[in-house]
Amino acid sequence: MDIISIIVKVKEGFCDALIKVFEDMPHVKVFGIKGNQIVLILDTDDMHVVAHKTKDIQEMDGVMGVYPVFSQDFVNHLD
């Protein structure tokens, strides 16, 4: 399985609440936090799951931006 990470930029004061939500989401693991950014790891290589999770996270209250980061192996797999 390829590693897919998502960087989530959050508004001030929302980090702790969002981390709790992410910890309960299937296919999602909280990898780290730096300032107002939360790094998530997705344990799937299904592009539909990635798209769905990204959309769901983007629509959460307190989220300013969602930035998926794909490994080169994952990108090559799409060809």
mmCIF file with all atom_site columns, N, CA and C in Angstrom:
data_model
loop_
_atom_site.group_PDB
_atom_site.id
_atom_site.type_symbol
_atom_site.label_atom_id
_atom_site.label_alt_id
_atom_site.label_comp_id
_atom_site.label_asym_id
_atom_site.label_entity_id
_atom_site.label_seq_id
_atom_site.pdbx_PDB_ins_code
_atom_site.Cartn_x
_atom_site.Cartn_y
_atom_site.Cartn_z
_atom_site.occupancy
_atom_site.B_iso_or_equiv
_atom_site.pdbx_formal_charge
_atom_site.auth_seq_id
_atom_site.auth_comp_id
_atom_site.auth_asym_id
_atom_site.auth_atom_id
_atom_site.pdbx_PDB_model_num
ATOM 1   N N  . MET A 1 1  ? 0.837   -1.177 0.000   1.00 0.00 ? 1  MET A N  1
ATOM 2   C CA . MET A 1 1  ? 0.000   0.000  0.000   1.00 0.00 ? 1  MET A CA 1
ATOM 3   C C  . MET A 1 1  ? 0.882   1.240  0.000   1.00 0.00 ? 1  MET A C  1
ATOM 4   N N  . ASP A 1 2  ? 0.469   2.237  -0.739  1.00 0.00 ? 2  ASP A N  1
ATOM 5   C CA . ASP A 1 2  ? 1.194   3.490  -0.806  1.00 0.00 ? 2  ASP A CA 1
ATOM 6   C C  . ASP A 1 2  ? 0.760   4.411  0.331   1.00 0.00 ? 2  ASP A C  1
ATOM 7   N N  . ILE A 1 3  ? 1.659   5.273  0.734   1.00 0.00 ? 3  ILE A N  1
ATOM 8   C CA . ILE A 1 3  ? 1.345   6.225  1.790   1.00 0.00 ? 3  ILE A CA 1
ATOM 9   C C  . ILE A 1 3  ? 0.767   7.480  1.165   1.00 0.00 ? 3  ILE A C  1
ATOM 10  N N  . ILE A 1 4  ? -0.394  7.856  1.647   1.00 0.00 ? 4  ILE A N  1
ATOM 11  C CA . ILE A 1 4  ? -1.036  9.081  1.204   1.00 0.00 ? 4  ILE A CA 1
ATOM 12  C C  . ILE A 1 4  ? -1.228  9.930  2.443   1.00 0.00 ? 4  ILE A C  1
ATOM 13  N N  . SER A 1 5  ? -0.712  11.136 2.413   1.00 0.00 ? 5  SER A N  1
ATOM 14  C CA . SER A 1 5  ? -0.906  12.014 3.557   1.00 0.00 ? 5  SER A CA 1
ATOM 15  C C  . SER A 1 5  ? -1.723  13.232 3.131   1.00 0.00 ? 5  SER A C  1
ATOM 16  N N  . ILE A 1 6  ? -2.350  13.826 4.121   1.00 0.00 ? 6  ILE A N  1
ATOM 17  C CA . ILE A 1 6  ? -3.143  15.022 3.900   1.00 0.00 ? 6  ILE A CA 1
ATOM 18  C C  . ILE A 1 6  ? -2.720  16.042 4.942   1.00 0.00 ? 6  ILE A C  1
ATOM 19  N N  . ILE A 1 7  ? -2.387  17.230 4.489   1.00 0.00 ? 7  ILE A N  1
ATOM 20  C CA . ILE A 1 7  ? -2.103  18.333 5.394   1.00 0.00 ? 7  ILE A CA 1
ATOM 21  C C  . ILE A 1 7  ? -3.383  19.158 5.497   1.00 0.00 ? 7  ILE A C  1
ATOM 22  N N  . VAL A 1 8  ? -3.855  19.340 6.726   1.00 0.00 ? 8  VAL A N  1
ATOM 23  C CA . VAL A 1 8  ? -5.083  20.084 6.962   1.00 0.00 ? 8  VAL A CA 1
ATOM 24  C C  . VAL A 1 8  ? -4.729  21.370 7.702   1.00 0.00 ? 8  VAL A C  1
ATOM 25  N N  . LYS A 1 9  ? -5.011  22.496 7.074   1.00 0.00 ? 9  LYS A N  1
ATOM 26  C CA . LYS A 1 9  ? -4.789  23.789 7.706   1.00 0.00 ? 9  LYS A CA 1
ATOM 27  C C  . LYS A 1 9  ? -6.069  24.174 8.435   1.00 0.00 ? 9  LYS A C  1
ATOM 28  N N  . VAL A 1 10 ? -5.942  24.495 9.734   1.00 0.00 ? 10 VAL A N  1
ATOM 29  C CA . VAL A 1 10 ? -7.126  24.757 10.550  1.00 0.00 ? 10 VAL A CA 1
ATOM 30  C C  . VAL A 1 10 ? -7.087  26.166 11.146  1.00 0.00 ? 10 VAL A C  1
ATOM 31  N N  . LYS A 1 11 ? -8.283  26.677 11.438  1.00 0.00 ? 11 LYS A N  1
ATOM 32  C CA . LYS A 1 11 ? -8.407  27.978 12.094  1.00 0.00 ? 11 LYS A CA 1
ATOM 33  C C  . LYS A 1 11 ? -7.964  27.853 13.549  1.00 0.00 ? 11 LYS A C  1
ATOM 34  N N  . GLU A 1 12 ? -7.509  28.949 14.105  1.00 0.00 ? 12 GLU A N  1
ATOM 35  C CA . GLU A 1 12 ? -7.080  28.977 15.497  1.00 0.00 ? 12 GLU A CA 1
ATOM 36  C C  . GLU A 1 12 ? -8.229  28.539 16.409  1.00 0.00 ? 12 GLU A C  1
ATOM 37  N N  . GLY A 1 13 ? -7.915  27.678 17.350  1.00 0.00 ? 13 GLY A N  1
ATOM 38  C CA . GLY A 1 13 ? -8.892  27.214 18.315  1.00 0.00 ? 13 GLY A CA 1
ATOM 39  C C  . GLY A 1 13 ? -9.647  25.951 17.915  1.00 0.00 ? 13 GLY A C  1
ATOM 40  N N  . PHE A 1 14 ? -9.422  25.445 16.718  1.00 0.00 ? 14 PHE A N  1
ATOM 41  C CA . PHE A 1 14 ? -10.141 24.270 16.233  1.00 0.00 ? 14 PHE A CA 1
ATOM 42  C C  . PHE A 1 14 ? -9.298  22.992 16.244  1.00 0.00 ? 14 PHE A C  1
ATOM 43  N N  . CYS A 1 15 ? -8.023  23.110 16.492  1.00 0.00 ? 15 CYS A N  1
ATOM 44  C CA . CYS A 1 15 ? -7.107  21.976 16.337  1.00 0.00 ? 15 CYS A CA 1
ATOM 45  C C  . CYS A 1 15 ? -7.507  20.785 17.213  1.00 0.00 ? 15 CYS A C  1
ATOM 46  N N  . ASP A 1 16 ? -7.702  20.988 18.495  1.00 0.00 ? 16 ASP A N  1
ATOM 47  C CA . ASP A 1 16 ? -7.987  19.875 19.401  1.00 0.00 ? 16 ASP A CA 1
ATOM 48  C C  . ASP A 1 16 ? -9.282  19.155 19.032  1.00 0.00 ? 16 ASP A C  1
ATOM 49  N N  . ALA A 1 17 ? -10.324 19.924 18.732  1.00 0.00 ? 17 ALA A N  1
ATOM 50  C CA . ALA A 1 17 ? -11.619 19.319 18.373  1.00 0.00 ? 17 ALA A CA 1
ATOM 51  C C  . ALA A 1 17 ? -11.507 18.515 17.083  1.00 0.00 ? 17 ALA A C  1
ATOM 52  N N  . LEU A 1 18 ? -10.783 19.046 16.097  1.00 0.00 ? 18 LEU A N  1
ATOM 53  C CA . LEU A 1 18 ? -10.643 18.347 14.822  1.00 0.00 ? 18 LEU A CA 1
ATOM 54  C C  . LEU A 1 18 ? -9.809  17.077 14.977  1.00 0.00 ? 18 LEU A C  1
ATOM 55  N N  . ILE A 1 19 ? -8.792  17.119 15.808  1.00 0.00 ? 19 ILE A N  1
ATOM 56  C CA . ILE A 1 19 ? -7.979  15.922 16.030  1.00 0.00 ? 19 ILE A CA 1
ATOM 57  C C  . ILE A 1 19 ? -8.850  14.793 16.566  1.00 0.00 ? 19 ILE A C  1
ATOM 58  N N  . LYS A 1 20 ? -9.738  15.108 17.501  1.00 0.00 ? 20 LYS A N  1
ATOM 59  C CA . LYS A 1 20 ? -10.631 14.082 18.057  1.00 0.00 ? 20 LYS A CA 1
ATOM 60  C C  . LYS A 1 20 ? -11.526 13.492 16.970  1.00 0.00 ? 20 LYS A C  1
ATOM 61  N N  . VAL A 1 21 ? -12.012 14.338 16.077  1.00 0.00 ? 21 VAL A N  1
ATOM 62  C CA . VAL A 1 21 ? -12.850 13.857 14.962  1.00 0.00 ? 21 VAL A CA 1
ATOM 63  C C  . VAL A 1 21 ? -12.025 12.955 14.040  1.00 0.00 ? 21 VAL A C  1
ATOM 64  N N  . PHE A 1 22 ? -10.815 13.390 13.694  1.00 0.00 ? 22 PHE A N  1
ATOM 65  C CA . PHE A 1 22 ? -9.962  12.610 12.794  1.00 0.00 ? 22 PHE A CA 1
ATOM 66  C C  . PHE A 1 22 ? -9.610  11.248 13.400  1.00 0.00 ? 22 PHE A C  1
ATOM 67  N N  . GLU A 1 23 ? -9.370  11.212 14.713  1.00 0.00 ? 23 GLU A N  1
ATOM 68  C CA . GLU A 1 23 ? -9.003  9.953  15.366  1.00 0.00 ? 23 GLU A CA 1
ATOM 69  C C  . GLU A 1 23 ? -10.123 8.919  15.286  1.00 0.00 ? 23 GLU A C  1
ATOM 70  N N  . ASP A 1 24 ? -11.359 9.376  15.129  1.00 0.00 ? 24 ASP A N  1
ATOM 71  C CA . ASP A 1 24 ? -12.504 8.464  15.035  1.00 0.00 ? 24 ASP A CA 1
ATOM 72  C C  . ASP A 1 24 ? -12.880 8.112  13.597  1.00 0.00 ? 24 ASP A C  1
ATOM 73  N N  . MET A 1 25 ? -12.228 8.714  12.627  1.00 0.00 ? 25 MET A N  1
ATOM 74  C CA . MET A 1 25 ? -12.554 8.461  11.221  1.00 0.00 ? 25 MET A CA 1
ATOM 75  C C  . MET A 1 25 ? -11.883 7.183  10.729  1.00 0.00 ? 25 MET A C  1
ATOM 76  N N  . PRO A 1 26 ? -12.642 6.342  10.008  1.00 0.00 ? 26 PRO A N  1
ATOM 77  C CA . PRO A 1 26 ? -12.005 5.163  9.413   1.00 0.00 ? 26 PRO A CA 1
ATOM 78  C C  . PRO A 1 26 ? -10.997 5.567  8.331   1.00 0.00 ? 26 PRO A C  1
ATOM 79  N N  . HIS A 1 27 ? -9.947  4.798  8.194   1.00 0.00 ? 27 HIS A N  1
ATOM 80  C CA . HIS A 1 27 ? -8.882  5.003  7.186   1.00 0.00 ? 27 HIS A CA 1
ATOM 81  C C  . HIS A 1 27 ? -7.991  6.200  7.486   1.00 0.00 ? 27 HIS A C  1
ATOM 82  N N  . VAL A 1 28 ? -8.160  6.866  8.630   1.00 0.00 ? 28 VAL A N  1
ATOM 83  C CA . VAL A 1 28 ? -7.404  8.083  8.931   1.00 0.00 ? 28 VAL A CA 1
ATOM 84  C C  . VAL A 1 28 ? -6.619  7.900  10.228  1.00 0.00 ? 28 VAL A C  1
ATOM 85  N N  . LYS A 1 29 ? -5.348  8.318  10.197  1.00 0.00 ? 29 LYS A N  1
ATOM 86  C CA . LYS A 1 29 ? -4.513  8.343  11.394  1.00 0.00 ? 29 LYS A CA 1
ATOM 87  C C  . LYS A 1 29 ? -3.882  9.722  11.501  1.00 0.00 ? 29 LYS A C  1
ATOM 88  N N  . VAL A 1 30 ? -3.882  10.282 12.689  1.00 0.00 ? 30 VAL A N  1
ATOM 89  C CA . VAL A 1 30 ? -3.215  11.562 12.916  1.00 0.00 ? 30 VAL A CA 1
ATOM 90  C C  . VAL A 1 30 ? -1.727  11.277 13.037  1.00 0.00 ? 30 VAL A C  1
ATOM 91  N N  . PHE A 1 31 ? -0.936  11.891 12.155  1.00 0.00 ? 31 PHE A N  1
ATOM 92  C CA . PHE A 1 31 ? 0.506   11.650 12.134  1.00 0.00 ? 31 PHE A CA 1
ATOM 93  C C  . PHE A 1 31 ? 1.255   12.704 12.954  1.00 0.00 ? 31 PHE A C  1
ATOM 94  N N  . GLY A 1 32 ? 0.788   13.953 12.881  1.00 0.00 ? 32 GLY A N  1
ATOM 95  C CA . GLY A 1 32 ? 1.489   15.012 13.601  1.00 0.00 ? 32 GLY A CA 1
ATOM 96  C C  . GLY A 1 32 ? 0.767   16.333 13.518  1.00 0.00 ? 32 GLY A C  1
ATOM 97  N N  . ILE A 1 33 ? 1.233   17.261 14.338  1.00 0.00 ? 33 ILE A N  1
ATOM 98  C CA . ILE A 1 33 ? 0.644   18.594 14.398  1.00 0.00 ? 33 ILE A CA 1
ATOM 99  C C  . ILE A 1 33 ? 1.786   19.599 14.445  1.00 0.00 ? 33 ILE A C  1
ATOM 100 N N  . LYS A 1 34 ? 1.668   20.645 13.646  1.00 0.00 ? 34 LYS A N  1
ATOM 101 C CA . LYS A 1 34 ? 2.652   21.722 13.681  1.00 0.00 ? 34 LYS A CA 1
ATOM 102 C C  . LYS A 1 34 ? 1.912   23.037 13.476  1.00 0.00 ? 34 LYS A C  1
ATOM 103 N N  . GLY A 1 35 ? 1.843   23.819 14.533  1.00 0.00 ? 35 GLY A N  1
ATOM 104 C CA . GLY A 1 35 ? 1.121   25.086 14.449  1.00 0.00 ? 35 GLY A CA 1
ATOM 105 C C  . GLY A 1 35 ? -0.345  24.849 14.148  1.00 0.00 ? 35 GLY A C  1
ATOM 106 N N  . ASN A 1 36 ? -0.810  25.455 13.062  1.00 0.00 ? 36 ASN A N  1
ATOM 107 C CA . ASN A 1 36 ? -2.216  25.283 12.684  1.00 0.00 ? 36 ASN A CA 1
ATOM 108 C C  . ASN A 1 36 ? -2.384  24.252 11.562  1.00 0.00 ? 36 ASN A C  1
ATOM 109 N N  . GLN A 1 37 ? -1.447  23.319 11.471  1.00 0.00 ? 37 GLN A N  1
ATOM 110 C CA . GLN A 1 37 ? -1.531  22.267 10.458  1.00 0.00 ? 37 GLN A CA 1
ATOM 111 C C  . GLN A 1 37 ? -1.521  20.889 11.117  1.00 0.00 ? 37 GLN A C  1
ATOM 112 N N  . ILE A 1 38 ? -2.443  20.055 10.670  1.00 0.00 ? 38 ILE A N  1
ATOM 113 C CA . ILE A 1 38 ? -2.525  18.680 11.141  1.00 0.00 ? 38 ILE A CA 1
ATOM 114 C C  . ILE A 1 38 ? -2.163  17.778 9.960   1.00 0.00 ? 38 ILE A C  1
ATOM 115 N N  . VAL A 1 39 ? -1.247  16.846 10.183  1.00 0.00 ? 39 VAL A N  1
ATOM 116 C CA . VAL A 1 39 ? -0.864  15.909 9.133   1.00 0.00 ? 39 VAL A CA 1
ATOM 117 C C  . VAL A 1 39 ? -1.570  14.581 9.402   1.00 0.00 ? 39 VAL A C  1
ATOM 118 N N  . LEU A 1 40 ? -2.322  14.129 8.400   1.00 0.00 ? 40 LEU A N  1
ATOM 119 C CA . LEU A 1 40 ? -3.046  12.871 8.491   1.00 0.00 ? 40 LEU A CA 1
ATOM 120 C C  . LEU A 1 40 ? -2.449  11.861 7.532   1.00 0.00 ? 40 LEU A C  1
ATOM 121 N N  . ILE A 1 41 ? -2.555  10.600 7.876   1.00 0.00 ? 41 ILE A N  1
ATOM 122 C CA . ILE A 1 41 ? -2.150  9.505  6.998   1.00 0.00 ? 41 ILE A CA 1
ATOM 123 C C  . ILE A 1 41 ? -3.408  8.697  6.664   1.00 0.00 ? 41 ILE A C  1
ATOM 124 N N  . LEU A 1 42 ? -3.607  8.416  5.386   1.00 0.00 ? 42 LEU A N  1
ATOM 125 C CA . LEU A 1 42 ? -4.716  7.569  4.959   1.00 0.00 ? 42 LEU A CA 1
ATOM 126 C C  . LEU A 1 42 ? -4.195  6.163  4.735   1.00 0.00 ? 42 LEU A C  1
ATOM 127 N N  . ASP A 1 43 ? -4.894  5.177  5.269   1.00 0.00 ? 43 ASP A N  1
ATOM 128 C CA . ASP A 1 43 ? -4.471  3.789  5.107   1.00 0.00 ? 43 ASP A CA 1
ATOM 129 C C  . ASP A 1 43 ? -5.264  3.108  3.988   1.00 0.00 ? 43 ASP A C  1
ATOM 130 N N  . THR A 1 44 ? -5.305  3.764  2.861   1.00 0.00 ? 44 THR A N  1
ATOM 131 C CA . THR A 1 44 ? -5.998  3.222  1.695   1.00 0.00 ? 44 THR A CA 1
ATOM 132 C C  . THR A 1 44 ? -5.253  3.626  0.439   1.00 0.00 ? 44 THR A C  1
ATOM 133 N N  . ASP A 1 45 ? -5.409  2.842  -0.606  1.00 0.00 ? 45 ASP A N  1
ATOM 134 C CA . ASP A 1 45 ? -4.874  3.248  -1.904  1.00 0.00 ? 45 ASP A CA 1
ATOM 135 C C  . ASP A 1 45 ? -6.012  3.373  -2.916  1.00 0.00 ? 45 ASP A C  1
ATOM 136 N N  . ASP A 1 46 ? -7.235  3.453  -2.405  1.00 0.00 ? 46 ASP A N  1
ATOM 137 C CA . ASP A 1 46 ? -8.417  3.625  -3.249  1.00 0.00 ? 46 ASP A CA 1
ATOM 138 C C  . ASP A 1 46 ? -8.649  5.127  -3.466  1.00 0.00 ? 46 ASP A C  1
ATOM 139 N N  . MET A 1 47 ? -8.516  5.570  -4.703  1.00 0.00 ? 47 MET A N  1
ATOM 140 C CA . MET A 1 47 ? -8.634  6.996  -5.022  1.00 0.00 ? 47 MET A CA 1
ATOM 141 C C  . MET A 1 47 ? -10.012 7.543  -4.648  1.00 0.00 ? 47 MET A C  1
ATOM 142 N N  . HIS A 1 48 ? -11.045 6.699  -4.703  1.00 0.00 ? 48 HIS A N  1
ATOM 143 C CA . HIS A 1 48 ? -12.388 7.154  -4.330  1.00 0.00 ? 48 HIS A CA 1
ATOM 144 C C  . HIS A 1 48 ? -12.452 7.482  -2.837  1.00 0.00 ? 48 HIS A C  1
ATOM 145 N N  . VAL A 1 49 ? -11.804 6.678  -2.008  1.00 0.00 ? 49 VAL A N  1
ATOM 146 C CA . VAL A 1 49 ? -11.761 6.944  -0.576  1.00 0.00 ? 49 VAL A CA 1
ATOM 147 C C  . VAL A 1 49 ? -10.988 8.232  -0.314  1.00 0.00 ? 49 VAL A C  1
ATOM 148 N N  . VAL A 1 50 ? -9.871  8.413  -1.009  1.00 0.00 ? 50 VAL A N  1
ATOM 149 C CA . VAL A 1 50 ? -9.067  9.625  -0.859  1.00 0.00 ? 50 VAL A CA 1
ATOM 150 C C  . VAL A 1 50 ? -9.911  10.857 -1.213  1.00 0.00 ? 50 VAL A C  1
ATOM 151 N N  . ALA A 1 51 ? -10.597 10.805 -2.330  1.00 0.00 ? 51 ALA A N  1
ATOM 152 C CA . ALA A 1 51 ? -11.419 11.943 -2.767  1.00 0.00 ? 51 ALA A CA 1
ATOM 153 C C  . ALA A 1 51 ? -12.540 12.211 -1.770  1.00 0.00 ? 51 ALA A C  1
ATOM 154 N N  . HIS A 1 52 ? -13.189 11.160 -1.292  1.00 0.00 ? 52 HIS A N  1
ATOM 155 C CA . HIS A 1 52 ? -14.299 11.309 -0.342  1.00 0.00 ? 52 HIS A CA 1
ATOM 156 C C  . HIS A 1 52 ? -13.809 11.905 0.979   1.00 0.00 ? 52 HIS A C  1
ATOM 157 N N  . LYS A 1 53 ? -12.711 11.383 1.512   1.00 0.00 ? 53 LYS A N  1
ATOM 158 C CA . LYS A 1 53 ? -12.162 11.883 2.773   1.00 0.00 ? 53 LYS A CA 1
ATOM 159 C C  . LYS A 1 53 ? -11.729 13.338 2.638   1.00 0.00 ? 53 LYS A C  1
ATOM 160 N N  . THR A 1 54 ? -11.081 13.664 1.530   1.00 0.00 ? 54 THR A N  1
ATOM 161 C CA . THR A 1 54 ? -10.633 15.041 1.309   1.00 0.00 ? 54 THR A CA 1
ATOM 162 C C  . THR A 1 54 ? -11.822 15.988 1.291   1.00 0.00 ? 54 THR A C  1
ATOM 163 N N  . LYS A 1 55 ? -12.887 15.608 0.598   1.00 0.00 ? 55 LYS A N  1
ATOM 164 C CA . LYS A 1 55 ? -14.095 16.437 0.527   1.00 0.00 ? 55 LYS A CA 1
ATOM 165 C C  . LYS A 1 55 ? -14.737 16.577 1.906   1.00 0.00 ? 55 LYS A C  1
ATOM 166 N N  . ASP A 1 56 ? -14.865 15.463 2.632   1.00 0.00 ? 56 ASP A N  1
ATOM 167 C CA . ASP A 1 56 ? -15.456 15.497 3.971   1.00 0.00 ? 56 ASP A CA 1
ATOM 168 C C  . ASP A 1 56 ? -14.675 16.415 4.906   1.00 0.00 ? 56 ASP A C  1
ATOM 169 N N  . ILE A 1 57 ? -13.359 16.310 4.871   1.00 0.00 ? 57 ILE A N  1
ATOM 170 C CA . ILE A 1 57 ? -12.515 17.130 5.740   1.00 0.00 ? 57 ILE A CA 1
ATOM 171 C C  . ILE A 1 57 ? -12.624 18.602 5.359   1.00 0.00 ? 57 ILE A C  1
ATOM 172 N N  . GLN A 1 58 ? -12.632 18.904 4.077   1.00 0.00 ? 58 GLN A N  1
ATOM 173 C CA . GLN A 1 58 ? -12.722 20.292 3.612   1.00 0.00 ? 58 GLN A CA 1
ATOM 174 C C  . GLN A 1 58 ? -14.002 20.964 4.114   1.00 0.00 ? 58 GLN A C  1
ATOM 175 N N  . GLU A 1 59 ? -15.069 20.193 4.260   1.00 0.00 ? 59 GLU A N  1
ATOM 176 C CA . GLU A 1 59 ? -16.358 20.753 4.658   1.00 0.00 ? 59 GLU A CA 1
ATOM 177 C C  . GLU A 1 59 ? -16.516 20.891 6.178   1.00 0.00 ? 59 GLU A C  1
ATOM 178 N N  . MET A 1 60 ? -15.530 20.452 6.952   1.00 0.00 ? 60 MET A N  1
ATOM 179 C CA . MET A 1 60 ? -15.619 20.535 8.410   1.00 0.00 ? 60 MET A CA 1
ATOM 180 C C  . MET A 1 60 ? -15.428 21.971 8.887   1.00 0.00 ? 60 MET A C  1
ATOM 181 N N  . ASP A 1 61 ? -16.171 22.305 9.934   1.00 0.00 ? 61 ASP A N  1
ATOM 182 C CA . ASP A 1 61 ? -16.052 23.620 10.550  1.00 0.00 ? 61 ASP A CA 1
ATOM 183 C C  . ASP A 1 61 ? -14.644 23.785 11.121  1.00 0.00 ? 61 ASP A C  1
ATOM 184 N N  . GLY A 1 62 ? -14.006 24.880 10.802  1.00 0.00 ? 62 GLY A N  1
ATOM 185 C CA . GLY A 1 62 ? -12.667 25.165 11.294  1.00 0.00 ? 62 GLY A CA 1
ATOM 186 C C  . GLY A 1 62 ? -11.551 24.810 10.339  1.00 0.00 ? 62 GLY A C  1
ATOM 187 N N  . VAL A 1 63 ? -11.878 24.148 9.238   1.00 0.00 ? 63 VAL A N  1
ATOM 188 C CA . VAL A 1 63 ? -10.859 23.763 8.256   1.00 0.00 ? 63 VAL A CA 1
ATOM 189 C C  . VAL A 1 63 ? -10.708 24.871 7.217   1.00 0.00 ? 63 VAL A C  1
ATOM 190 N N  . MET A 1 64 ? -9.477  25.331 7.033   1.00 0.00 ? 64 MET A N  1
ATOM 191 C CA . MET A 1 64 ? -9.185  26.383 6.051   1.00 0.00 ? 64 MET A CA 1
ATOM 192 C C  . MET A 1 64 ? -8.712  25.821 4.717   1.00 0.00 ? 64 MET A C  1
ATOM 193 N N  . GLY A 1 65 ? -8.068  24.654 4.746   1.00 0.00 ? 65 GLY A N  1
ATOM 194 C CA . GLY A 1 65 ? -7.552  24.079 3.514   1.00 0.00 ? 65 GLY A CA 1
ATOM 195 C C  . GLY A 1 65 ? -7.144  22.631 3.719   1.00 0.00 ? 65 GLY A C  1
ATOM 196 N N  . VAL A 1 66 ? -7.238  21.855 2.648   1.00 0.00 ? 66 VAL A N  1
ATOM 197 C CA . VAL A 1 66 ? -6.881  20.438 2.670   1.00 0.00 ? 66 VAL A CA 1
ATOM 198 C C  . VAL A 1 66 ? -5.937  20.193 1.502   1.00 0.00 ? 66 VAL A C  1
ATOM 199 N N  . TYR A 1 67 ? -4.762  19.637 1.801   1.00 0.00 ? 67 TYR A N  1
ATOM 200 C CA . TYR A 1 67 ? -3.727  19.472 0.793   1.00 0.00 ? 67 TYR A CA 1
ATOM 201 C C  . TYR A 1 67 ? -3.220  18.025 0.774   1.00 0.00 ? 67 TYR A C  1
ATOM 202 N N  . PRO A 1 68 ? -3.765  17.192 -0.117  1.00 0.00 ? 68 PRO A N  1
ATOM 203 C CA . PRO A 1 68 ? -3.270  15.811 -0.220  1.00 0.00 ? 68 PRO A CA 1
ATOM 204 C C  . PRO A 1 68 ? -1.840  15.783 -0.773  1.00 0.00 ? 68 PRO A C  1
ATOM 205 N N  . VAL A 1 69 ? -1.050  14.856 -0.264  1.00 0.00 ? 69 VAL A N  1
ATOM 206 C CA . VAL A 1 69 ? 0.319   14.650 -0.733  1.00 0.00 ? 69 VAL A CA 1
ATOM 207 C C  . VAL A 1 69 ? 0.446   13.171 -1.080  1.00 0.00 ? 69 VAL A C  1
ATOM 208 N N  . PHE A 1 70 ? 0.785   12.882 -2.329  1.00 0.00 ? 70 PHE A N  1
ATOM 209 C CA . PHE A 1 70 ? 0.862   11.505 -2.795  1.00 0.00 ? 70 PHE A CA 1
ATOM 210 C C  . PHE A 1 70 ? 2.314   11.090 -2.987  1.00 0.00 ? 70 PHE A C  1
ATOM 211 N N  . SER A 1 71 ? 2.602   9.822  -2.685  1.00 0.00 ? 71 SER A N  1
ATOM 212 C CA . SER A 1 71 ? 3.930   9.294  -2.960  1.00 0.00 ? 71 SER A CA 1
ATOM 213 C C  . SER A 1 71 ? 4.088   9.131  -4.472  1.00 0.00 ? 71 SER A C  1
ATOM 214 N N  . GLN A 1 72 ? 5.309   9.135  -4.946  1.00 0.00 ? 72 GLN A N  1
ATOM 215 C CA . GLN A 1 72 ? 5.555   8.955  -6.376  1.00 0.00 ? 72 GLN A CA 1
ATOM 216 C C  . GLN A 1 72 ? 5.056   7.597  -6.842  1.00 0.00 ? 72 GLN A C  1
ATOM 217 N N  . ASP A 1 73 ? 5.172   6.571  -5.991  1.00 0.00 ? 73 ASP A N  1
ATOM 218 C CA . ASP A 1 73 ? 4.675   5.236  -6.345  1.00 0.00 ? 73 ASP A CA 1
ATOM 219 C C  . ASP A 1 73 ? 3.173   5.260  -6.588  1.00 0.00 ? 73 ASP A C  1
ATOM 220 N N  . PHE A 1 74 ? 2.445   6.015  -5.780  1.00 0.00 ? 74 PHE A N  1
ATOM 221 C CA . PHE A 1 74 ? 0.999   6.118  -5.964  1.00 0.00 ? 74 PHE A CA 1
ATOM 222 C C  . PHE A 1 74 ? 0.682   6.803  -7.291  1.00 0.00 ? 74 PHE A C  1
ATOM 223 N N  . VAL A 1 75 ? 1.389   7.879  -7.594  1.00 0.00 ? 75 VAL A N  1
ATOM 224 C CA . VAL A 1 75 ? 1.171   8.594  -8.844  1.00 0.00 ? 75 VAL A CA 1
ATOM 225 C C  . VAL A 1 75 ? 1.469   7.694  -10.027 1.00 0.00 ? 75 VAL A C  1
ATOM 226 N N  . ASN A 1 76 ? 2.550   6.932  -9.957  1.00 0.00 ? 76 ASN A N  1
ATOM 227 C CA . ASN A 1 76 ? 2.900   6.016  -11.045 1.00 0.00 ? 76 ASN A CA 1
ATOM 228 C C  . ASN A 1 76 ? 1.844   4.938  -11.214 1.00 0.00 ? 76 ASN A C  1
ATOM 229 N N  . HIS A 1 77 ? 1.230   4.519  -10.105 1.00 0.00 ? 77 HIS A N  1
ATOM 230 C CA . HIS A 1 77 ? 0.205   3.488  -10.139 1.00 0.00 ? 77 HIS A CA 1
ATOM 231 C C  . HIS A 1 77 ? -1.042  3.958  -10.916 1.00 0.00 ? 77 HIS A C  1
ATOM 232 N N  . LEU A 1 78 ? -1.268  5.257  -10.960 1.00 0.00 ? 78 LEU A N  1
ATOM 233 C CA . LEU A 1 78 ? -2.446  5.804  -11.658 1.00 0.00 ? 78 LEU A CA 1
ATOM 234 C C  . LEU A 1 78 ? -2.298  5.746  -13.167 1.00 0.00 ? 78 LEU A C  1
ATOM 235 N N  . ASP A 1 79 ? -1.074  5.645  -13.651 1.00 0.00 ? 79 ASP A N  1
ATOM 236 C CA . ASP A 1 79 ? -0.847  5.618  -15.115 1.00 0.00 ? 79 ASP A CA 1
ATOM 237 C C  . ASP A 1 79 ? -1.348  4.337  -15.742 1.00 0.00 ? 79 ASP A C  1
#
